[in-house]
Each structure stands twice: as C-alpha cells, then as structure tokens.
C-alpha cells in the first residue's frame, strides 16, 4: 500500500495541485510574518534598552550614541557579540571602552572618523569590516549617533539592498535638514555616496 506522501506526490489532479500551491504559499507567508515579527521584536528590544539614541536595522545590526560601561551588560543580554566605535578617542567619554567591552568577551573595533572631515577610506573600512561580520550581532556607535546613523544608512543601501526610502526614514531621525545645513561636509558626503553614488574604495 502506498504511503500518503508518495500518493500525494503522484501526478497531481487539479485539486491536489491547488492544495499543494496553497500549502507552499501559506508556508512562505508564515515565514514572512515570523521574520517581520522577529524584526519588530528586535527593534522594540533595542529601543527600550535605555542605551542613548539606540536604533535597530534588523536582528543582527543596531546602532546608537555613546555607550557607558553598564550598557555592555545590556548588549550581552540582547545577544550582541561585536562593538564598533566610530568616535574619535576621548579619554573622558570613551577612553576605557575597549576594556569595558573586551572584559566581557565581546569583540571591539575602533574605526575613528574625524567628524569635521569624513573620508572615502573611513567608509570603505567600515563596509569591509561589516561585510566580514555578516551573521554576527553587531552594535555600531559614535558619540551622538551622527556618524553611526550616516554610515549605517550608506551600508544599508549599498550592501544590504534596502530601499532608499526605508533606510532614509531612519537616517532622518538624526540627520535633519537643520543638522545637514550645520554640517555641510556630511550633507555633501551623504549625497555623494547616496543611492546613485559610488561604493567607497580604498
């Protein structure tokens, strides 16, 4: 006697074909719903963390302003394993950050970006590092989430294939028209490397 699986996958009649199609479509719809739910849960968790200006791109990538020592425990509780600091060294604000992070067995990368003059090389190093960390849970930060939000925006549209409108809505939470006018070097940088601009090269 044939088992149910072999019987079902014989040359199908119309009703079986329709049933299989509904099952497959239902499975993919469920996957999409679960992915959306997980993304929203990750976003809510990050934004409720208490970390200054924290935002989430997806389950594996979030960004914020300056961390304090107690934030490292919070990152661990959310499963993050890597911290990238885009701020320049400031003894009072982040001078001991590498110790806070590595003492908890998280990886730490310092890629200082001069706020007065962001460069193509800065962006290229950031892209290369994030590419190498795919699949890990990465937290990117700077002092007030200006550098981080800008670099994350450019990474999303160039490397993650996110729609510009979606990525830009998060960018605009920080980079308001007034801020862009105040820091024209960043306005120029974002426009040049934006959706129609080149990818950075070393």
XYZ file of C-alpha atoms in Angstrom:
202
model
C 0.000 0.000 0.000
C 1.395 3.333 -0.976
C 2.122 5.743 1.833
C 0.405 9.092 1.986
C 3.429 11.084 0.807
C 4.042 9.030 -2.341
C 0.319 9.027 -3.088
C 0.094 12.802 -2.697
C 3.019 13.478 -4.994
C 1.845 11.317 -7.850
C 0.987 13.261 -10.999
C -1.477 15.624 -9.395
C -5.014 16.291 -10.421
C -6.333 19.849 -10.285
C -7.463 19.763 -6.662
C -4.147 18.314 -5.487
C -2.218 20.937 -7.445
C -4.247 23.704 -5.883
C -3.821 22.215 -2.435
C -0.060 21.971 -2.833
C 0.118 25.548 -4.111
C -1.900 26.819 -1.137
C 0.340 24.892 1.255
C 3.529 26.312 -0.265
C 2.188 29.857 -0.350
C 0.981 29.514 3.219
C 4.433 28.356 4.328
C 6.157 31.337 2.705
C 3.583 33.727 4.155
C 4.217 32.279 7.605
C 7.963 32.739 7.136
C 7.447 36.384 6.150
C 5.215 37.012 9.160
C 7.722 35.406 11.521
C 10.597 37.414 10.019
C 8.623 40.653 10.380
C 7.678 39.758 13.957
C 11.301 38.991 14.838
C 12.479 42.265 13.278
C 9.868 44.253 15.203
C 10.757 42.443 18.428
C 14.441 43.210 17.913
C 13.650 46.860 17.216
C 11.490 47.157 20.322
C 14.120 45.482 22.468
C 16.883 47.785 21.239
C 14.870 50.981 21.559
C 13.731 50.019 25.074
C 17.273 49.174 26.174
C 17.980 52.591 27.656
C 21.099 52.968 25.505
C 21.432 56.517 24.214
C 19.739 57.056 20.817
C 19.602 53.312 20.110
C 18.023 52.075 16.879
C 17.796 48.690 15.161
C 18.174 47.755 11.490
C 17.492 44.050 11.974
C 18.181 41.287 14.488
C 21.921 41.412 13.801
C 22.614 45.121 13.380
C 21.896 48.052 15.687
C 23.450 51.445 16.314
C 23.454 54.206 18.917
C 25.210 57.102 20.560
C 27.965 56.696 23.130
C 27.897 53.612 25.344
C 28.535 53.676 29.071
C 30.094 50.767 30.920
C 26.756 49.396 32.151
C 25.498 49.224 28.548
C 27.871 46.351 27.808
C 25.828 44.043 30.032
C 22.715 45.184 28.179
C 24.332 44.351 24.840
C 25.199 40.902 26.139
C 21.640 40.315 27.334
C 20.426 41.045 23.787
C 22.977 38.683 22.274
C 25.318 41.218 20.671
C 28.885 39.999 20.321
C 30.645 42.815 18.445
C 31.001 46.556 19.116
C 32.239 49.043 16.510
C 33.136 52.533 17.716
C 33.258 55.282 15.070
C 34.061 58.090 17.522
C 37.488 59.594 17.867
C 39.279 58.879 21.123
C 38.139 60.985 24.063
C 39.660 59.994 27.388
C 36.661 61.136 29.424
C 33.918 59.747 27.217
C 35.278 56.548 25.679
C 38.874 56.149 26.806
C 38.203 52.869 28.622
C 35.586 51.483 26.276
C 37.817 48.805 24.816
C 38.335 47.438 28.346
C 34.610 47.512 29.164
C 33.835 45.544 26.027
C 36.674 43.038 25.843
C 36.467 42.227 29.572
C 33.009 40.807 28.802
C 34.443 38.761 25.927
C 32.847 40.841 23.194
C 34.866 41.853 20.144
C 35.798 45.534 19.878
C 36.752 47.522 16.779
C 37.686 51.193 16.840
C 37.366 52.935 13.462
C 37.688 56.628 14.387
C 36.054 59.037 11.953
C 37.029 62.706 12.094
C 33.645 64.427 12.347
C 34.962 67.507 10.591
C 36.079 65.530 7.541
C 34.649 62.035 6.879
C 36.541 60.263 4.097
C 36.017 57.586 1.493
C 38.638 55.496 3.268
C 36.637 55.695 6.521
C 33.546 54.411 4.757
C 35.426 51.706 2.861
C 36.959 50.345 6.078
C 33.527 50.322 7.690
C 31.947 48.473 4.767
C 34.770 45.937 4.720
C 34.512 45.301 8.461
C 30.740 44.883 8.454
C 30.974 42.562 5.448
C 33.391 40.383 7.398
C 30.998 40.237 10.363
C 27.913 39.030 8.471
C 25.919 36.624 10.632
C 27.171 38.100 13.899
C 25.234 40.504 16.096
C 26.945 43.878 15.660
C 26.435 47.133 17.558
C 27.772 50.318 15.917
C 28.050 53.604 17.780
C 29.630 57.046 17.924
C 29.112 59.952 20.342
C 25.570 61.075 19.439
C 24.630 58.703 16.582
C 25.508 61.074 13.752
C 28.482 59.178 12.313
C 26.883 55.805 13.042
C 23.479 56.617 11.532
C 25.126 58.045 8.384
C 27.435 55.073 7.838
C 24.674 52.565 8.605
C 22.400 54.290 6.077
C 25.013 54.047 3.339
C 25.767 50.423 4.193
C 22.090 49.525 4.010
C 21.545 50.931 0.522
C 24.841 49.740 -0.948
C 25.395 46.385 0.739
C 22.102 45.178 2.206
C 19.951 46.217 -0.727
C 17.460 48.104 1.414
C 15.139 50.558 -0.275
C 16.340 54.131 -0.008
C 13.033 55.416 1.395
C 13.088 52.859 4.192
C 16.735 53.454 5.078
C 16.450 57.220 4.783
C 13.491 57.434 7.172
C 15.731 56.111 9.938
C 18.615 58.348 8.883
C 16.355 61.401 9.006
C 15.584 60.798 12.661
C 19.092 62.102 13.285
C 20.146 63.978 10.137
C 17.504 66.677 9.992
C 17.704 69.431 7.361
C 18.949 71.789 10.074
C 21.756 69.434 11.049
C 22.773 68.931 7.426
C 22.921 72.708 6.982
C 25.073 72.996 10.101
C 27.492 70.311 8.906
C 27.664 70.684 5.108
C 30.606 68.272 4.897
C 28.239 65.495 5.996
C 25.452 66.654 3.727
C 27.889 66.500 0.803
C 29.186 63.103 1.963
C 25.705 61.589 2.207
C 24.669 62.982 -1.147
C 27.833 61.852 -2.944
C 27.761 58.268 -1.594
C 23.959 58.052 -1.612
C 21.735 55.802 -3.749
C 23.142 56.936 -7.088
C 26.697 57.410 -5.855
C 29.696 55.086 -5.993
C 30.639 52.481 -3.448
C 33.694 53.558 -1.481
C 37.079 52.177 -2.466
C 40.374 52.159 -0.621
